């Protein structure tokens, strides 16, 4: 889906000031509220905007340990293992991957002992062959999309 310069300005505002009203965003952008709403609807329909939820801190919720768990799965059991991962609250994301392993899960835990318990529960899932865990020490680049949006905006305005 192609985004134009106005779309990138809209996305930038949503990322920088997510709690601002549509009316205020329209004022800042210098467009009619209806125009902005139509653009937002299209961006949602096209899958560019996937949700409007607050960003939460697992650490502030009592889960400061972050680990990435590579999971090797028995052939033919990827869907079943994926469904089992979705039932584990400490798994905040999981992806099918190419390379070392079949799945990569982002796991949060209260402490290292809790992390070990979560990993042990993953090992007991039917279809899981083995796991490999990497513990994050410090976040160096937080999850962000604004630089990407700005880059796309520069490209489309040429």
PDB file of C-alpha atoms in Angstrom:
ATOM      1  CA  UNK A   1       0.000   0.000   0.000  1.00  0.00           C
ATOM      2  CA  UNK A   2       1.379   3.391  -0.970  1.00  0.00           C
ATOM      3  CA  UNK A   3       1.322   6.187   1.558  1.00  0.00           C
ATOM      4  CA  UNK A   4       1.651   9.782   0.529  1.00  0.00           C
ATOM      5  CA  UNK A   5       3.105  12.778   2.326  1.00  0.00           C
ATOM      6  CA  UNK A   6      -0.146  13.541   4.200  1.00  0.00           C
ATOM      7  CA  UNK A   7      -0.395   9.923   5.340  1.00  0.00           C
ATOM      8  CA  UNK A   8       3.126  10.095   6.760  1.00  0.00           C
ATOM      9  CA  UNK A   9       2.316  13.356   8.546  1.00  0.00           C
ATOM     10  CA  UNK A  10      -0.788  11.697  10.022  1.00  0.00           C
ATOM     11  CA  UNK A  11       1.166   8.643  11.138  1.00  0.00           C
ATOM     12  CA  UNK A  12       3.864  10.806  12.680  1.00  0.00           C
ATOM     13  CA  UNK A  13       1.276  12.730  14.705  1.00  0.00           C
ATOM     14  CA  UNK A  14      -0.364   9.501  15.869  1.00  0.00           C
ATOM     15  CA  UNK A  15       2.996   8.172  17.036  1.00  0.00           C
ATOM     16  CA  UNK A  16       4.095  11.415  18.687  1.00  0.00           C
ATOM     17  CA  UNK A  17       0.733  12.386  20.227  1.00  0.00           C
ATOM     18  CA  UNK A  18      -1.444   9.258  20.387  1.00  0.00           C
ATOM     19  CA  UNK A  19      -3.919  10.633  22.924  1.00  0.00           C
ATOM     20  CA  UNK A  20      -4.812  13.731  20.919  1.00  0.00           C
ATOM     21  CA  UNK A  21      -8.286  13.940  19.386  1.00  0.00           C
ATOM     22  CA  UNK A  22      -9.006  13.625  15.681  1.00  0.00           C
ATOM     23  CA  UNK A  23     -10.251  17.207  15.709  1.00  0.00           C
ATOM     24  CA  UNK A  24      -6.965  18.476  17.166  1.00  0.00           C
ATOM     25  CA  UNK A  25      -4.904  16.380  14.754  1.00  0.00           C
ATOM     26  CA  UNK A  26      -6.893  17.830  11.841  1.00  0.00           C
ATOM     27  CA  UNK A  27      -6.235  21.351  13.138  1.00  0.00           C
ATOM     28  CA  UNK A  28      -2.489  20.708  13.497  1.00  0.00           C
ATOM     29  CA  UNK A  29      -2.309  19.184  10.012  1.00  0.00           C
ATOM     30  CA  UNK A  30      -4.420  21.942   8.453  1.00  0.00           C
ATOM     31  CA  UNK A  31      -6.967  19.547   6.941  1.00  0.00           C
ATOM     32  CA  UNK A  32     -10.688  19.043   7.410  1.00  0.00           C
ATOM     33  CA  UNK A  33     -11.730  16.614  10.123  1.00  0.00           C
ATOM     34  CA  UNK A  34     -13.592  14.554   7.518  1.00  0.00           C
ATOM     35  CA  UNK A  35     -10.470  14.304   5.359  1.00  0.00           C
ATOM     36  CA  UNK A  36      -8.422  13.133   8.314  1.00  0.00           C
ATOM     37  CA  UNK A  37     -11.069  10.610   9.357  1.00  0.00           C
ATOM     38  CA  UNK A  38     -11.273   9.220   5.811  1.00  0.00           C
ATOM     39  CA  UNK A  39      -7.473   8.844   5.744  1.00  0.00           C
ATOM     40  CA  UNK A  40      -7.462   7.129   9.141  1.00  0.00           C
ATOM     41  CA  UNK A  41     -10.215   4.753   8.019  1.00  0.00           C
ATOM     42  CA  UNK A  42      -8.248   3.867   4.866  1.00  0.00           C
ATOM     43  CA  UNK A  43      -5.005   3.385   6.800  1.00  0.00           C
ATOM     44  CA  UNK A  44      -6.829   1.022   9.172  1.00  0.00           C
ATOM     45  CA  UNK A  45      -8.606  -0.820   6.347  1.00  0.00           C
ATOM     46  CA  UNK A  46      -5.287  -1.270   4.503  1.00  0.00           C
ATOM     47  CA  UNK A  47      -3.597  -2.624   7.639  1.00  0.00           C
ATOM     48  CA  UNK A  48      -1.147   0.250   8.108  1.00  0.00           C
ATOM     49  CA  UNK A  49      -2.737   1.184  11.451  1.00  0.00           C
ATOM     50  CA  UNK A  50      -3.279  -2.048  13.354  1.00  0.00           C
ATOM     51  CA  UNK A  51      -4.574  -0.788  16.679  1.00  0.00           C
ATOM     52  CA  UNK A  52      -4.822   2.053  19.138  1.00  0.00           C
ATOM     53  CA  UNK A  53      -3.695   0.552  22.416  1.00  0.00           C
ATOM     54  CA  UNK A  54      -1.425   1.976  25.101  1.00  0.00           C
ATOM     55  CA  UNK A  55       2.169   0.805  25.225  1.00  0.00           C
ATOM     56  CA  UNK A  56       2.711  -1.045  28.505  1.00  0.00           C
ATOM     57  CA  UNK A  57       5.930  -1.791  30.366  1.00  0.00           C
ATOM     58  CA  UNK A  58       6.294  -5.431  31.458  1.00  0.00           C
ATOM     59  CA  UNK A  59       8.986  -4.268  33.920  1.00  0.00           C
ATOM     60  CA  UNK A  60       6.564  -1.828  35.568  1.00  0.00           C
ATOM     61  CA  UNK A  61       4.046  -4.683  35.723  1.00  0.00           C
ATOM     62  CA  UNK A  62       6.524  -6.719  37.778  1.00  0.00           C
ATOM     63  CA  UNK A  63       8.192  -8.633  34.924  1.00  0.00           C
ATOM     64  CA  UNK A  64      11.598  -6.946  34.407  1.00  0.00           C
ATOM     65  CA  UNK A  65      13.372  -9.982  32.902  1.00  0.00           C
ATOM     66  CA  UNK A  66      13.227 -10.165  29.096  1.00  0.00           C
ATOM     67  CA  UNK A  67      14.389 -13.192  27.139  1.00  0.00           C
ATOM     68  CA  UNK A  68      14.230 -14.393  23.564  1.00  0.00           C
ATOM     69  CA  UNK A  69      13.548 -18.110  23.335  1.00  0.00           C
ATOM     70  CA  UNK A  70      14.312 -20.027  20.145  1.00  0.00           C
ATOM     71  CA  UNK A  71      12.058 -23.060  19.927  1.00  0.00           C
ATOM     72  CA  UNK A  72      12.727 -26.056  17.708  1.00  0.00           C
ATOM     73  CA  UNK A  73       9.544 -27.904  16.770  1.00  0.00           C
ATOM     74  CA  UNK A  74       8.905 -31.410  15.465  1.00  0.00           C
ATOM     75  CA  UNK A  75       7.995 -31.236  11.780  1.00  0.00           C
ATOM     76  CA  UNK A  76       4.276 -30.888  11.231  1.00  0.00           C
ATOM     77  CA  UNK A  77       3.537 -29.512  14.714  1.00  0.00           C
ATOM     78  CA  UNK A  78       4.169 -25.803  14.211  1.00  0.00           C
ATOM     79  CA  UNK A  79       0.509 -24.785  14.443  1.00  0.00           C
ATOM     80  CA  UNK A  80      -0.136 -26.827  17.591  1.00  0.00           C
ATOM     81  CA  UNK A  81       2.956 -25.449  19.315  1.00  0.00           C
ATOM     82  CA  UNK A  82       2.014 -21.912  18.233  1.00  0.00           C
ATOM     83  CA  UNK A  83      -1.429 -22.376  19.775  1.00  0.00           C
ATOM     84  CA  UNK A  84       0.169 -23.633  23.005  1.00  0.00           C
ATOM     85  CA  UNK A  85       2.472 -20.588  23.123  1.00  0.00           C
ATOM     86  CA  UNK A  86      -0.543 -18.291  22.832  1.00  0.00           C
ATOM     87  CA  UNK A  87      -1.834 -19.763  26.104  1.00  0.00           C
ATOM     88  CA  UNK A  88       1.310 -18.724  28.052  1.00  0.00           C
ATOM     89  CA  UNK A  89       0.796 -15.203  29.435  1.00  0.00           C
ATOM     90  CA  UNK A  90       4.535 -14.524  29.768  1.00  0.00           C
ATOM     91  CA  UNK A  91       4.989 -14.910  26.016  1.00  0.00           C
ATOM     92  CA  UNK A  92       4.317 -11.427  24.684  1.00  0.00           C
ATOM     93  CA  UNK A  93       5.243 -12.186  21.047  1.00  0.00           C
ATOM     94  CA  UNK A  94       6.115 -15.225  18.972  1.00  0.00           C
ATOM     95  CA  UNK A  95       7.176 -15.543  15.352  1.00  0.00           C
ATOM     96  CA  UNK A  96       7.816 -18.372  12.913  1.00  0.00           C
ATOM     97  CA  UNK A  97      11.393 -17.914  11.746  1.00  0.00           C
ATOM     98  CA  UNK A  98      13.908 -19.220   9.246  1.00  0.00           C
ATOM     99  CA  UNK A  99      17.334 -20.081  10.551  1.00  0.00           C
ATOM    100  CA  UNK A 100      18.190 -21.451  13.976  1.00  0.00           C
ATOM    101  CA  UNK A 101      14.927 -22.894  15.231  1.00  0.00           C
ATOM    102  CA  UNK A 102      11.330 -22.741  14.096  1.00  0.00           C
ATOM    103  CA  UNK A 103       9.831 -20.185  16.470  1.00  0.00           C
ATOM    104  CA  UNK A 104      11.178 -17.157  18.307  1.00  0.00           C
ATOM    105  CA  UNK A 105       9.300 -16.073  21.424  1.00  0.00           C
ATOM    106  CA  UNK A 106       9.718 -12.879  23.389  1.00  0.00           C
ATOM    107  CA  UNK A 107       9.252 -13.860  27.029  1.00  0.00           C
ATOM    108  CA  UNK A 108       8.975 -11.710  30.148  1.00  0.00           C
ATOM    109  CA  UNK A 109       9.401 -12.935  33.715  1.00  0.00           C
ATOM    110  CA  UNK A 110       9.467 -11.731  37.318  1.00  0.00           C
ATOM    111  CA  UNK A 111      12.993 -13.053  37.875  1.00  0.00           C
ATOM    112  CA  UNK A 112      15.394 -15.686  36.544  1.00  0.00           C
ATOM    113  CA  UNK A 113      13.702 -18.466  38.492  1.00  0.00           C
ATOM    114  CA  UNK A 114      10.350 -17.541  36.981  1.00  0.00           C
ATOM    115  CA  UNK A 115      11.968 -17.471  33.530  1.00  0.00           C
ATOM    116  CA  UNK A 116      13.281 -20.979  34.110  1.00  0.00           C
ATOM    117  CA  UNK A 117       9.767 -22.133  35.086  1.00  0.00           C
ATOM    118  CA  UNK A 118       8.334 -20.652  31.879  1.00  0.00           C
ATOM    119  CA  UNK A 119      11.025 -22.327  29.769  1.00  0.00           C
ATOM    120  CA  UNK A 120      10.439 -25.657  31.516  1.00  0.00           C
ATOM    121  CA  UNK A 121       6.734 -25.372  30.726  1.00  0.00           C
ATOM    122  CA  UNK A 122       7.610 -24.729  27.067  1.00  0.00           C
ATOM    123  CA  UNK A 123       9.824 -27.814  26.942  1.00  0.00           C
ATOM    124  CA  UNK A 124       6.866 -29.927  28.098  1.00  0.00           C
ATOM    125  CA  UNK A 125       4.659 -28.764  25.198  1.00  0.00           C
ATOM    126  CA  UNK A 126       4.058 -31.678  22.785  1.00  0.00           C
ATOM    127  CA  UNK A 127       6.007 -31.011  19.605  1.00  0.00           C
ATOM    128  CA  UNK A 128       8.758 -28.919  21.225  1.00  0.00           C
ATOM    129  CA  UNK A 129      12.117 -30.588  20.622  1.00  0.00           C
ATOM    130  CA  UNK A 130      14.411 -28.087  22.360  1.00  0.00           C
ATOM    131  CA  UNK A 131      14.767 -24.448  23.317  1.00  0.00           C
ATOM    132  CA  UNK A 132      17.636 -21.985  23.391  1.00  0.00           C
ATOM    133  CA  UNK A 133      17.302 -18.870  25.519  1.00  0.00           C
ATOM    134  CA  UNK A 134      19.011 -15.509  25.277  1.00  0.00           C
ATOM    135  CA  UNK A 135      18.453 -13.075  28.139  1.00  0.00           C
ATOM    136  CA  UNK A 136      18.362  -9.373  27.271  1.00  0.00           C
ATOM    137  CA  UNK A 137      20.618  -7.250  29.440  1.00  0.00           C
ATOM    138  CA  UNK A 138      19.554  -3.742  28.421  1.00  0.00           C
ATOM    139  CA  UNK A 139      17.307  -2.257  25.776  1.00  0.00           C
ATOM    140  CA  UNK A 140      19.464  -0.289  23.339  1.00  0.00           C
ATOM    141  CA  UNK A 141      16.812   0.749  20.811  1.00  0.00           C
ATOM    142  CA  UNK A 142      13.217   0.718  22.029  1.00  0.00           C
ATOM    143  CA  UNK A 143      10.464  -0.469  19.709  1.00  0.00           C
ATOM    144  CA  UNK A 144       9.893   2.418  17.354  1.00  0.00           C
ATOM    145  CA  UNK A 145       8.324   3.136  13.998  1.00  0.00           C
ATOM    146  CA  UNK A 146       8.694   6.905  13.684  1.00  0.00           C
ATOM    147  CA  UNK A 147      12.105   6.757  11.910  1.00  0.00           C
ATOM    148  CA  UNK A 148      10.619   4.310   9.384  1.00  0.00           C
ATOM    149  CA  UNK A 149       7.571   6.537   8.819  1.00  0.00           C
ATOM    150  CA  UNK A 150       9.847   9.555   8.345  1.00  0.00           C
ATOM    151  CA  UNK A 151      12.006   7.626   5.869  1.00  0.00           C
ATOM    152  CA  UNK A 152       8.942   6.575   3.877  1.00  0.00           C
ATOM    153  CA  UNK A 153       7.700  10.162   3.968  1.00  0.00           C
ATOM    154  CA  UNK A 154      11.005  11.432   2.544  1.00  0.00           C
ATOM    155  CA  UNK A 155      10.856   8.832  -0.205  1.00  0.00           C
ATOM    156  CA  UNK A 156       7.251   9.597  -1.215  1.00  0.00           C
ATOM    157  CA  UNK A 157       7.744  13.366  -1.243  1.00  0.00           C
ATOM    158  CA  UNK A 158      10.488  13.152  -3.903  1.00  0.00           C
TER     159      UNK A 158
END
